[in-house]
Amino acid sequence: GFKRIRIELSVVKQVLNISVFMMAQYLLSVVVWMLFFVFIEKLGERPLAISNIVRSFYTVLILPAQALGTATNTMVSNTIGAGRQSEVLNLLGRVAKISLAITVVIMLIVFLFPRALIHIYTSDAVLIAETIPPMYVLLTLLPIFSVGAVLFNAVSGTGNTRTALMFEILTLTFYLSYMWWIIIYLQSSVAVCWTSEHIYWFFLMSFSFLYLRFGKWQNKKL
């Protein structure tokens, strides 16, 4: 019964040692993502309206890659827990290829029918036409995202959430700097502003790849 429930501080400490860095990482990414739209708003109502449509598509189009990334986190943890660290990189290669293949199919559909898809959100012909360029920019991001999401989740899957947080902070530093320069300073078009996401996922993917390829994570105890 309830009398047998005991709080083991050693277990709580172990859980917090992993989860607290993940919470901080998610919080930082959400806050900075909100700043992107605060910056866009300074360009005017029209750019914000376009970006909100693109954001809606972004949220939907990345779902398969996000799901595979989350699954990767668990699979990497299980593989390491089973003592098969040598199989992790091959596992990541297979999952990344699946994620990329699904993403390419999604890209092709959106590329062929952008107007019809944007029409779901608005019937304004001018707004539809203005949304197409940033939509195409978004499509060029998806391959980077599809691989980056898998690799970054794999870093957390190794149990090194502190390292994942460090990568997030470093990436957000580049991301924020580029975002301020391209949106606030240059006041670029919406399409160019959305290249900020390329900067974010390129650095996050690169840091994750280098860590998984050359880092000392194999002996991490989960």
Short mmCIF file of C-alpha atoms in Angstrom, two decimals, residues 59-160:
data_model
loop_
_atom_site.label_atom_id
_atom_site.label_comp_id
_atom_site.label_asym_id
_atom_site.label_seq_id
_atom_site.Cartn_x
_atom_site.Cartn_y
_atom_site.Cartn_z
CA THR A 59 4.80 22.60 -37.11
CA VAL A 60 2.99 20.02 -39.25
CA LEU A 61 5.76 19.19 -41.73
CA ILE A 62 8.35 18.38 -39.08
CA LEU A 63 6.10 15.98 -37.15
CA PRO A 64 7.50 12.77 -38.74
CA ALA A 65 11.11 13.84 -38.13
CA GLN A 66 10.26 14.93 -34.59
CA ALA A 67 8.62 11.59 -33.86
CA LEU A 68 11.63 9.70 -35.19
CA GLY A 69 13.92 11.95 -33.16
CA THR A 70 12.00 11.19 -29.96
CA ALA A 71 12.09 7.47 -30.77
CA THR A 72 15.84 7.75 -31.38
CA ASN A 73 16.33 9.09 -27.86
CA THR A 74 14.75 5.94 -26.42
CA MET A 75 16.46 3.55 -28.83
CA VAL A 76 19.90 4.99 -28.12
CA SER A 77 19.32 4.73 -24.37
CA ASN A 78 18.15 1.12 -24.70
CA THR A 79 21.07 0.19 -26.96
CA ILE A 80 23.62 1.68 -24.57
CA GLY A 81 21.84 0.11 -21.59
CA ALA A 82 22.16 -3.29 -23.28
CA GLY A 83 25.90 -2.76 -23.62
CA ARG A 84 25.80 -2.45 -27.43
CA GLN A 85 27.42 0.97 -27.75
CA SER A 86 29.17 -0.08 -30.96
CA GLU A 87 25.79 -0.37 -32.69
CA VAL A 88 24.62 3.17 -31.90
CA LEU A 89 26.14 4.92 -34.92
CA ASN A 90 24.73 2.33 -37.34
CA LEU A 91 21.35 2.73 -35.67
CA LEU A 92 21.51 6.51 -36.11
CA GLY A 93 22.46 6.11 -39.76
CA ARG A 94 19.41 3.95 -40.45
CA VAL A 95 16.99 6.21 -38.59
CA ALA A 96 18.42 9.34 -40.26
CA LYS A 97 17.93 7.78 -43.70
CA ILE A 98 14.31 6.90 -42.89
CA SER A 99 13.69 10.42 -41.57
CA LEU A 100 15.26 11.99 -44.66
CA ALA A 101 13.29 9.75 -47.04
CA ILE A 102 9.96 10.64 -45.43
CA THR A 103 10.91 14.31 -45.45
CA VAL A 104 11.75 14.27 -49.17
CA VAL A 105 8.28 12.89 -49.94
CA ILE A 106 6.69 15.65 -47.86
CA MET A 107 8.85 18.27 -49.58
CA LEU A 108 7.79 17.05 -53.01
CA ILE A 109 4.08 17.28 -52.15
CA VAL A 110 4.39 20.82 -50.80
CA PHE A 111 6.62 21.90 -53.68
CA LEU A 112 4.07 20.73 -56.26
CA PHE A 113 0.97 22.16 -54.57
CA PRO A 114 1.97 25.21 -52.50
CA ARG A 115 -0.99 27.40 -53.46
CA ALA A 116 -3.56 24.71 -52.74
CA LEU A 117 -2.04 24.02 -49.33
CA ILE A 118 -1.69 27.68 -48.34
CA HIS A 119 -5.30 28.20 -49.42
CA ILE A 120 -6.28 26.11 -46.38
CA TYR A 121 -5.22 29.06 -44.22
CA THR A 122 -6.28 32.01 -46.35
CA SER A 123 -8.22 32.85 -49.50
CA ASP A 124 -6.33 36.11 -50.01
CA ALA A 125 -4.60 35.63 -53.38
CA VAL A 126 -1.95 38.26 -52.64
CA LEU A 127 -1.15 36.77 -49.24
CA ILE A 128 -0.89 33.32 -50.80
CA ALA A 129 1.56 34.63 -53.41
CA GLU A 130 3.66 36.36 -50.73
CA THR A 131 3.75 33.22 -48.59
CA ILE A 132 5.13 30.95 -51.32
CA PRO A 133 8.79 32.23 -51.22
CA PRO A 134 9.24 31.68 -47.45
CA MET A 135 7.48 28.32 -47.88
CA TYR A 136 10.14 27.28 -50.37
CA VAL A 137 12.81 28.45 -47.92
CA LEU A 138 11.15 26.27 -45.30
CA LEU A 139 11.33 23.29 -47.65
CA THR A 140 15.11 23.67 -47.96
CA LEU A 141 15.32 23.52 -44.17
CA LEU A 142 13.48 20.21 -43.82
CA PRO A 143 16.37 17.89 -44.86
CA ILE A 144 18.65 19.55 -42.29
CA PHE A 145 15.94 19.26 -39.66
CA SER A 146 15.22 15.61 -40.46
CA VAL A 147 18.83 14.61 -39.76
CA GLY A 148 19.50 17.17 -37.04
CA ALA A 149 16.50 16.09 -34.95
CA VAL A 150 17.72 12.49 -34.98
CA LEU A 151 21.31 13.37 -34.04
CA PHE A 152 20.42 15.90 -31.34
CA ASN A 153 17.97 13.53 -29.67
CA ALA A 154 20.67 10.88 -29.79
CA VAL A 155 22.93 13.13 -27.71
CA SER A 156 20.27 13.26 -24.99
CA GLY A 157 19.77 9.52 -25.44
CA THR A 158 23.37 8.92 -24.37
CA GLY A 159 22.47 10.46 -21.02
CA ASN A 160 24.66 13.51 -21.55
#
